[in-house]
CSV table of N, CA and C in Angstrom, one decimal:
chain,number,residue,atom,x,y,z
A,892,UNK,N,22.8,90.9,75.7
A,892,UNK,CA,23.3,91.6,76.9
A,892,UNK,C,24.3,90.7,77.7
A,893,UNK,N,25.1,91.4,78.0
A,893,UNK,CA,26.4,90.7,78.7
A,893,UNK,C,25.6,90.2,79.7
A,894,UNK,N,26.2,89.0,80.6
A,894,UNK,CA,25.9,88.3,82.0
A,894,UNK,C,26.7,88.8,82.8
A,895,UNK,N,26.4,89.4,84.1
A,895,UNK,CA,27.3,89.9,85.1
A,895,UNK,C,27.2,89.0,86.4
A,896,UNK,N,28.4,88.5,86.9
A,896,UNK,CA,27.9,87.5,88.0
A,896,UNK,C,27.7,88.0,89.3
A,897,UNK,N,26.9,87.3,89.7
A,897,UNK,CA,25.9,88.0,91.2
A,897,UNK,C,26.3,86.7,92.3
A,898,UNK,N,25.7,87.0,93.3
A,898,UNK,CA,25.8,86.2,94.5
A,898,UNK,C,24.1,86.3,94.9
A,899,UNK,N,23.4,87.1,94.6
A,899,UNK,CA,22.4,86.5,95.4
A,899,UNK,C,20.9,87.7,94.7
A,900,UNK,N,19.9,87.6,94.6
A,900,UNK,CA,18.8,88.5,94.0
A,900,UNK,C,17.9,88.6,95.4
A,901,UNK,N,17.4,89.6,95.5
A,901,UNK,CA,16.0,90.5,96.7
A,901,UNK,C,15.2,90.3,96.0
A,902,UNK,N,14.4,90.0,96.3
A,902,UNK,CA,12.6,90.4,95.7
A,902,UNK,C,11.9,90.8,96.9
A,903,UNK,N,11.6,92.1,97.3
A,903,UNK,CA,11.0,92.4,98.5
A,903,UNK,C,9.5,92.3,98.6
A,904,UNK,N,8.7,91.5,98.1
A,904,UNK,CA,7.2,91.9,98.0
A,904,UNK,C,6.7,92.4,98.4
A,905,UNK,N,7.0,92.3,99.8
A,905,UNK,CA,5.9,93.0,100.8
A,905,UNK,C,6.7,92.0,102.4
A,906,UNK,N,5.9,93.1,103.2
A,906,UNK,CA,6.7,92.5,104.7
A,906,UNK,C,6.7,90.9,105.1
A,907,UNK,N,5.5,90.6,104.6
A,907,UNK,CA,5.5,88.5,104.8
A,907,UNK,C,5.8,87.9,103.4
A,908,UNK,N,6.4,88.0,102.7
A,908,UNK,CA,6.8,87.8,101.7
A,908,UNK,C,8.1,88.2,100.7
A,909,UNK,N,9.3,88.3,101.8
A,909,UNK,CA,10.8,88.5,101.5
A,909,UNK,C,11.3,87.6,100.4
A,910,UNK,N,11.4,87.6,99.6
A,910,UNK,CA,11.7,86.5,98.2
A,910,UNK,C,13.5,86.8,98.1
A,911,UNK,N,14.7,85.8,98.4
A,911,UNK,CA,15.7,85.5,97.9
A,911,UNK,C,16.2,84.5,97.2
A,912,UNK,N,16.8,84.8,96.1
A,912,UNK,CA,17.8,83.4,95.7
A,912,UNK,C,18.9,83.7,95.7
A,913,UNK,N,19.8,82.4,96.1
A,913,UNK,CA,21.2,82.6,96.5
A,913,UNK,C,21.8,81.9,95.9
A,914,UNK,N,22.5,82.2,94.8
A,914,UNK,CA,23.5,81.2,94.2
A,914,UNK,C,24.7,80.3,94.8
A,915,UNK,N,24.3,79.3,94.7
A,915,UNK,CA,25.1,77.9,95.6
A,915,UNK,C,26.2,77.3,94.2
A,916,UNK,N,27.2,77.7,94.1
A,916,UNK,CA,28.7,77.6,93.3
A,916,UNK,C,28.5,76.2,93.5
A,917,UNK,N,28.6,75.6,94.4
A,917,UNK,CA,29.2,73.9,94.8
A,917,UNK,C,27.7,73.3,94.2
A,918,UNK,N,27.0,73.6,94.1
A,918,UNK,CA,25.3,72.5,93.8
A,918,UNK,C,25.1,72.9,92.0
A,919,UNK,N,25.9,74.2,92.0
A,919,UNK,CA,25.5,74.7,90.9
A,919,UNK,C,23.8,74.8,90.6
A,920,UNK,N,23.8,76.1,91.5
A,920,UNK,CA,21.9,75.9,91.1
A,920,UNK,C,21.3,77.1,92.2
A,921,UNK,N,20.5,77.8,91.6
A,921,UNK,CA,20.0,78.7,92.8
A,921,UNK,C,19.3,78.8,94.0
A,922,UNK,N,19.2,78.5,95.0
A,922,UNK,CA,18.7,78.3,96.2
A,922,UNK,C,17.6,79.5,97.2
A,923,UNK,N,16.4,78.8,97.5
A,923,UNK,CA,15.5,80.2,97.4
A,923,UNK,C,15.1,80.0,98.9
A,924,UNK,N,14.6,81.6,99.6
A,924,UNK,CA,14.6,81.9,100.8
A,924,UNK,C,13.4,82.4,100.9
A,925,UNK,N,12.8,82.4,101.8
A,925,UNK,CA,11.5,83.5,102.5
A,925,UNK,C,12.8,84.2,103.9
A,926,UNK,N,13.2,85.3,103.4
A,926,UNK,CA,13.8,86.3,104.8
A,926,UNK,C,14.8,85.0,105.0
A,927,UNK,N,15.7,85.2,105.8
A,927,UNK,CA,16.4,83.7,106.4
A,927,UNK,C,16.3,82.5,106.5
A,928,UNK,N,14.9,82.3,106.3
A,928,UNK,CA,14.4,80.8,106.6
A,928,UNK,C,14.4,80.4,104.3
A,929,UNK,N,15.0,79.1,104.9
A,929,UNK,CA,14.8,78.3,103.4
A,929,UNK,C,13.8,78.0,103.2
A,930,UNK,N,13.7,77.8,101.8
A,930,UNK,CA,11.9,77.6,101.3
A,930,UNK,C,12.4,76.1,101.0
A,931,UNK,N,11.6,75.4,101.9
A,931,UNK,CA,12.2,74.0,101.2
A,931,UNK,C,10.5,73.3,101.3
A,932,UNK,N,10.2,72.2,100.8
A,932,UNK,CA,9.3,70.9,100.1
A,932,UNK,C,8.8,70.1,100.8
A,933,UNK,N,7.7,69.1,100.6
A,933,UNK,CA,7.6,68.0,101.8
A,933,UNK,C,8.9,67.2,101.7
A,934,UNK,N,9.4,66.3,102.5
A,934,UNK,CA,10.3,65.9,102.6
A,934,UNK,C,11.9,66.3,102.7
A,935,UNK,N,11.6,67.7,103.2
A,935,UNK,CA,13.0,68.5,103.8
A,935,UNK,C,13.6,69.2,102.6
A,936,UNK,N,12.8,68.7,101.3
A,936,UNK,CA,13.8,69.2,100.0
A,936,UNK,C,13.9,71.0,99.5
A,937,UNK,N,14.8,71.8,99.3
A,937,UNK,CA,14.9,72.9,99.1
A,937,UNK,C,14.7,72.9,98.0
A,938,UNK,N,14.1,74.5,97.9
A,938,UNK,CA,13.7,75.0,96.4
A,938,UNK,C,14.8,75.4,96.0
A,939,UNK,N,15.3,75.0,94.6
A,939,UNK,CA,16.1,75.1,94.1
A,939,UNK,C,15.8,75.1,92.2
A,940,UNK,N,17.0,75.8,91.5
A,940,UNK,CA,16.6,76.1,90.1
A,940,UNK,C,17.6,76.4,89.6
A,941,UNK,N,17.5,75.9,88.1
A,941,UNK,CA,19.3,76.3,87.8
A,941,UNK,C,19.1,77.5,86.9
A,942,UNK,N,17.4,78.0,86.9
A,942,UNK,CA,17.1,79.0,86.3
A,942,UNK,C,16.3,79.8,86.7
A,943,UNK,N,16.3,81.1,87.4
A,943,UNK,CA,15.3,82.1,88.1
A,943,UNK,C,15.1,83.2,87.0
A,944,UNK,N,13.4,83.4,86.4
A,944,UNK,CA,13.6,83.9,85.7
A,944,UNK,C,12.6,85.4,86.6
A,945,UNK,N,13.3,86.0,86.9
A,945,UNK,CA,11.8,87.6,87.4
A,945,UNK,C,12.0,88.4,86.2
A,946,UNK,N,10.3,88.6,86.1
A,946,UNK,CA,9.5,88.5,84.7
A,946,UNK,C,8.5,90.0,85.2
A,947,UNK,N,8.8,91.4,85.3
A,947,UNK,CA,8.7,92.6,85.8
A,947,UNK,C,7.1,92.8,85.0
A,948,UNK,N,5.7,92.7,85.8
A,948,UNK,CA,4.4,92.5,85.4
A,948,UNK,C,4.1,94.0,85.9
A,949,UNK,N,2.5,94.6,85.1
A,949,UNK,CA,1.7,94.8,85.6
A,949,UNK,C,0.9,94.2,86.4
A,950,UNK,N,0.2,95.2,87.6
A,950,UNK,CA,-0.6,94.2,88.5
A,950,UNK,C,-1.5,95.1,89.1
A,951,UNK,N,-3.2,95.0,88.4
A,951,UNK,CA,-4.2,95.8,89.5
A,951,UNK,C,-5.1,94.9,90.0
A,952,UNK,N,-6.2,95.1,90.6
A,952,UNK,CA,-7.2,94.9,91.0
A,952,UNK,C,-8.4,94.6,90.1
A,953,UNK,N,-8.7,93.5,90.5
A,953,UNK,CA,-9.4,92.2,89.7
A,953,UNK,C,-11.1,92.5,89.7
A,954,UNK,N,-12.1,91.9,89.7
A,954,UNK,CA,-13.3,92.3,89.7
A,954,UNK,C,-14.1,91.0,91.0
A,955,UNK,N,-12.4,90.5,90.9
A,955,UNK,CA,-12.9,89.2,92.1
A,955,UNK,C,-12.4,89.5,93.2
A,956,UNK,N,-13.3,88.9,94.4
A,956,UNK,CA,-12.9,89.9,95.3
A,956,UNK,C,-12.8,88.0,96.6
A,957,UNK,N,-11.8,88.2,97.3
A,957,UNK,CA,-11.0,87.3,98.0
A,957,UNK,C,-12.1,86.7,99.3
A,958,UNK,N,-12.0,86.2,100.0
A,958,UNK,CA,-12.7,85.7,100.9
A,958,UNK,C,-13.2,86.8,102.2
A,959,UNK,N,-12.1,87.6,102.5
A,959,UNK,CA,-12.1,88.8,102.7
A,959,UNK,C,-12.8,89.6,102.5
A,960,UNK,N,-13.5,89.9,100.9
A,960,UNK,CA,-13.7,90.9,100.5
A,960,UNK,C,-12.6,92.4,99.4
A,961,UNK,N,-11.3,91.6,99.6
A,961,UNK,CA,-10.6,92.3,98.7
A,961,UNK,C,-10.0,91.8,97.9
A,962,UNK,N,-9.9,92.8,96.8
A,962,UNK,CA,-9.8,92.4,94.9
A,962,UNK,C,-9.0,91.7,94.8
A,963,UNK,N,-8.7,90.7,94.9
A,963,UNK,CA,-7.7,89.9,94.2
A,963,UNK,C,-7.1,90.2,92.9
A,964,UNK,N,-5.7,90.0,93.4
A,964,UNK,CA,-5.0,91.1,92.0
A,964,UNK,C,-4.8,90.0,90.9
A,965,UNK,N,-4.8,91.0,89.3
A,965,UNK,CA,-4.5,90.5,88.1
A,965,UNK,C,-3.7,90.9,87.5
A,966,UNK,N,-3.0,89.9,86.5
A,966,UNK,CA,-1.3,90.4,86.2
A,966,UNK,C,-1.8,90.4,84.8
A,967,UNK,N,-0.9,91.2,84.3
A,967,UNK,CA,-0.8,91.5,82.8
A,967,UNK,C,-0.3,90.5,82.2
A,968,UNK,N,-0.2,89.6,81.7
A,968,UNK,CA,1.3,88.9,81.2
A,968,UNK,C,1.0,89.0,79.3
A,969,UNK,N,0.7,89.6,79.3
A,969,UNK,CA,1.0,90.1,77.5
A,969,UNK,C,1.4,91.4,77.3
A,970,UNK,N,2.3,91.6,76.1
A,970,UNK,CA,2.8,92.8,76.0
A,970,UNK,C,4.3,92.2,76.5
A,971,UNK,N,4.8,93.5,77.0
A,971,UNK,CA,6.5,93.2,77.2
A,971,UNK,C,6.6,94.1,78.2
A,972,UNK,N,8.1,93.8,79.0
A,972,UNK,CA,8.2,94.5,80.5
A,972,UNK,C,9.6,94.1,80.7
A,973,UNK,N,9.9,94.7,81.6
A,973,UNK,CA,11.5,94.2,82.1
A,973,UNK,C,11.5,92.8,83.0
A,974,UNK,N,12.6,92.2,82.6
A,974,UNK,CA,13.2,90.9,82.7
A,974,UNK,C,14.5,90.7,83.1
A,975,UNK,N,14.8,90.0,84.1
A,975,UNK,CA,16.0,89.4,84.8
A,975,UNK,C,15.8,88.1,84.4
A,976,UNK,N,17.2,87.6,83.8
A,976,UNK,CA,17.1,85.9,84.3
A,976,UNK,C,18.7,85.4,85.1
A,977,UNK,N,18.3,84.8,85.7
A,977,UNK,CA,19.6,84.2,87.0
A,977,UNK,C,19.6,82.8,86.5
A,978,UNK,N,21.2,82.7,85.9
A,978,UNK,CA,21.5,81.1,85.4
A,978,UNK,C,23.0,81.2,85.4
A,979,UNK,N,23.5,80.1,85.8
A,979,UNK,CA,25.5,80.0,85.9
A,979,UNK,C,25.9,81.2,87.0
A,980,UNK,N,25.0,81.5,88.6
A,980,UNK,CA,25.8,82.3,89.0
A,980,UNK,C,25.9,83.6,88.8
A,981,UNK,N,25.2,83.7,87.1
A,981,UNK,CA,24.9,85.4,86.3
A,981,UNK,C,23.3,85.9,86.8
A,982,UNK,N,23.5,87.1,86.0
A,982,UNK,CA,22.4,87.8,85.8
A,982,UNK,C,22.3,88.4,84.5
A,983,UNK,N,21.5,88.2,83.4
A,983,UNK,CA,21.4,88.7,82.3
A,983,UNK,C,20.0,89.8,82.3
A,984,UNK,N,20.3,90.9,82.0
A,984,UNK,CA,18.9,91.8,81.8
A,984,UNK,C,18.2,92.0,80.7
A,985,UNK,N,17.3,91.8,80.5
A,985,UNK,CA,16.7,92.4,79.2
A,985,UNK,C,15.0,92.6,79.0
A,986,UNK,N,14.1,91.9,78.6
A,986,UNK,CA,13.0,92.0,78.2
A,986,UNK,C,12.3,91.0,77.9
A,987,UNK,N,10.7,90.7,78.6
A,987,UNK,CA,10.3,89.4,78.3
A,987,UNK,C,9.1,90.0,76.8
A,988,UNK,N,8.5,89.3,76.5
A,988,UNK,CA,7.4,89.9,75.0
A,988,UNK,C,6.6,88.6,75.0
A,989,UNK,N,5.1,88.9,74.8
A,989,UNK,CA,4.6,87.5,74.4
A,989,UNK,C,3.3,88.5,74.0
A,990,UNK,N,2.9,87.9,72.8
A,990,UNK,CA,2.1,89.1,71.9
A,990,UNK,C,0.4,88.7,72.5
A,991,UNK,N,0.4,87.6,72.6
A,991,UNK,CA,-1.1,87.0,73.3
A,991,UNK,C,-1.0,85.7,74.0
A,992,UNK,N,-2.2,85.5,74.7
A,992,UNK,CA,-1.8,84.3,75.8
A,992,UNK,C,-1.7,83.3,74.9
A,993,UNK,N,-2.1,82.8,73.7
A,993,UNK,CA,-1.3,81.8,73.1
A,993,UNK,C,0.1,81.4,72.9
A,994,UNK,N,0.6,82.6,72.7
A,994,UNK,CA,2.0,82.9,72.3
A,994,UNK,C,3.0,82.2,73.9
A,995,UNK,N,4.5,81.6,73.4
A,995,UNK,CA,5.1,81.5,74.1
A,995,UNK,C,5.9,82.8,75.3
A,996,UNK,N,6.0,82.9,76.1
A,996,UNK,CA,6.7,84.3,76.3
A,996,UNK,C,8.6,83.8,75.9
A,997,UNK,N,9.0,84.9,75.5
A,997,UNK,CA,10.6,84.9,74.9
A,997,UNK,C,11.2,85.9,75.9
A,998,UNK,N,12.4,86.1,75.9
A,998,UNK,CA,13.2,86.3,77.0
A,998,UNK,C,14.7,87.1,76.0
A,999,UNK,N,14.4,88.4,75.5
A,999,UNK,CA,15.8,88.9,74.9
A,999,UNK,C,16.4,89.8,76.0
A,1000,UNK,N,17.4,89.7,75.6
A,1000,UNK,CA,18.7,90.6,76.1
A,1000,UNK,C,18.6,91.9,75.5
A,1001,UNK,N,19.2,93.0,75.9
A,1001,UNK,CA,19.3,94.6,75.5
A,1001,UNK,C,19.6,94.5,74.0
A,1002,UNK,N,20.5,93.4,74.0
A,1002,UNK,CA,20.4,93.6,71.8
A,1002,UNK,C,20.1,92.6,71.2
A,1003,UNK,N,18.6,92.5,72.0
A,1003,UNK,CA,17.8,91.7,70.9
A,1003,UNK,C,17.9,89.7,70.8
A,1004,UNK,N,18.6,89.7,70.8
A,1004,UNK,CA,19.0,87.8,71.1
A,1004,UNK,C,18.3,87.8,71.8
A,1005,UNK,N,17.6,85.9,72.1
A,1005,UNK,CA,16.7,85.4,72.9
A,1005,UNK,C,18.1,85.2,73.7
A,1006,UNK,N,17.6,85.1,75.2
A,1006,UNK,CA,18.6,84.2,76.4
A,1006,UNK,C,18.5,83.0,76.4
A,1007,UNK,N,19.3,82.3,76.3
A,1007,UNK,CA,19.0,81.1,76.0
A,1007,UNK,C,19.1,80.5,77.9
A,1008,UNK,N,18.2,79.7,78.4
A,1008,UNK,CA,18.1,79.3,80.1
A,1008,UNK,C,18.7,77.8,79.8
A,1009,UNK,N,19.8,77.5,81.0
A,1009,UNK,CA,20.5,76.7,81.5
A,1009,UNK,C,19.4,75.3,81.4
A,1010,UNK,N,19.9,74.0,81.1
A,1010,UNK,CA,19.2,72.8,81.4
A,1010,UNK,C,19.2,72.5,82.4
A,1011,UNK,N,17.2,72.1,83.0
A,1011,UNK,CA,17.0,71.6,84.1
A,1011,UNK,C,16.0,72.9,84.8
A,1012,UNK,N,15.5,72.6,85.7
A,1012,UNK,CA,14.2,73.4,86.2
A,1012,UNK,C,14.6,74.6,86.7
A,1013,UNK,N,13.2,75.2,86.1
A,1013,UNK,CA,13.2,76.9,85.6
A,1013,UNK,C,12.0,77.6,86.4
A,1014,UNK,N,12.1,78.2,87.3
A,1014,UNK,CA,11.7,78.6,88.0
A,1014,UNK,C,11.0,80.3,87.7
A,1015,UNK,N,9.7,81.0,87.5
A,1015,UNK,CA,9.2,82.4,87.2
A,1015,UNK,C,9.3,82.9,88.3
A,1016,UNK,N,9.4,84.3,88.7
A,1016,UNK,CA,8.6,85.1,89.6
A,1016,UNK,C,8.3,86.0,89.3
A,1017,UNK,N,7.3,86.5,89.3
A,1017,UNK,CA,6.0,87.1,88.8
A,1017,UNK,C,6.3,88.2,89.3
A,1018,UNK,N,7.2,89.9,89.6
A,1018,UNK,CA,7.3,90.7,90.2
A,1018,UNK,C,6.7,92.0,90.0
A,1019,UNK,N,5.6,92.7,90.5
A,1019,UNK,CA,5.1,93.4,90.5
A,1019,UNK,C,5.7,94.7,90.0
A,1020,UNK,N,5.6,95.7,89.3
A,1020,UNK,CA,6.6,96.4,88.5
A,1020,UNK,C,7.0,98.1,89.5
A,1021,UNK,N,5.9,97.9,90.8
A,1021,UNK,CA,6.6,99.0,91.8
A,1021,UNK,C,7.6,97.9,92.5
A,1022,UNK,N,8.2,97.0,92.4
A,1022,UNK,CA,8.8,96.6,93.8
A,1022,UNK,C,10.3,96.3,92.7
A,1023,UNK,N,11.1,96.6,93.5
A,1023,UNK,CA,13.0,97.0,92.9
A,1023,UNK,C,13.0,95.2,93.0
A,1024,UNK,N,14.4,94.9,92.4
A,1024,UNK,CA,14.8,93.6,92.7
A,1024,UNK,C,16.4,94.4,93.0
A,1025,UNK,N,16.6,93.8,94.4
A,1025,UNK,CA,18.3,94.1,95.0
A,1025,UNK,C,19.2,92.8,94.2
A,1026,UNK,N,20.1,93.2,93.6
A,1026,UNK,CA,21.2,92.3,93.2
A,1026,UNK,C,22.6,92.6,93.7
A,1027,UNK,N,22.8,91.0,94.5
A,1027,UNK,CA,24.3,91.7,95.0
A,1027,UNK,C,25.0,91.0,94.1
A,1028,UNK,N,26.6,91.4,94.2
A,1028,UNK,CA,27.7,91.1,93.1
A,1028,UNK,C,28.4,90.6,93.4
A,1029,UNK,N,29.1,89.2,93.4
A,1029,UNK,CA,30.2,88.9,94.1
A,1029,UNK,C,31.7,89.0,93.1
């Protein structure tokens, strides 16, 4: 699958949980937000990644139930689902696959090729498969 270049990915989870990365040209590397505010580290450090991979999951209700009293949810991560990966400023679409939890999960493109991810820290997000991901285009 071709790479189309973006400026920035949405992950809307939910109202306290606004998920952005914003590709930073000059750092070369993606830069991550909760709503406006930076998600940054002890020590003032921002989250940052030269690879964002959202990895489009199943997700119900667990048999464990939270402090609360409600189910704590459980994700599918075997089988295959739709896949974004954010690396160089792009966005590549295709498909994650991993046959059993042994198995590594792989990352192809619409015709089949593995994507190969940029050197240096690689970042998942786990996206629930009702919630869109907004991609702007610069």
């Amino acid at each position: 699958g071709a790479a189309k270049r973006i400026r920035s990915a949405h992950l809307p989870f939910s109202g306290v949980s606004d998920v952005y990365w914003q590709w930073n040209g000059g750092k070369g590397t993606w830069l991550r937000s909760h709503g406006d505010v930076p998600h940054v580290l002890e020590g003032n450090e921002r989250v940052s990644a030269a690879n964002v991979v959202i990895q489009v999951v199943t997700v119900t209700d667990s048999d464990f139930l939270d402090s609360a009293g409600n189910p704590s949810p459980e994700v599918e991560l075997t089988g295959s689902g739709k896949a974004y990966v954010l690396r160089d400023g792009t966005v590549i679409r295709g498909r994650w696959e991993r046959e059993s939890l042994k198995d590594v999960t792989t990352f192809v493109s619409k015709d089949g090729t593995e994507i190969e991810l940029a050197p240096g820290r690689t970042w998942v997000e786990l996206l629930p498969s009702w919630v869109a991901v907004e991609l702007t285009r610069r």
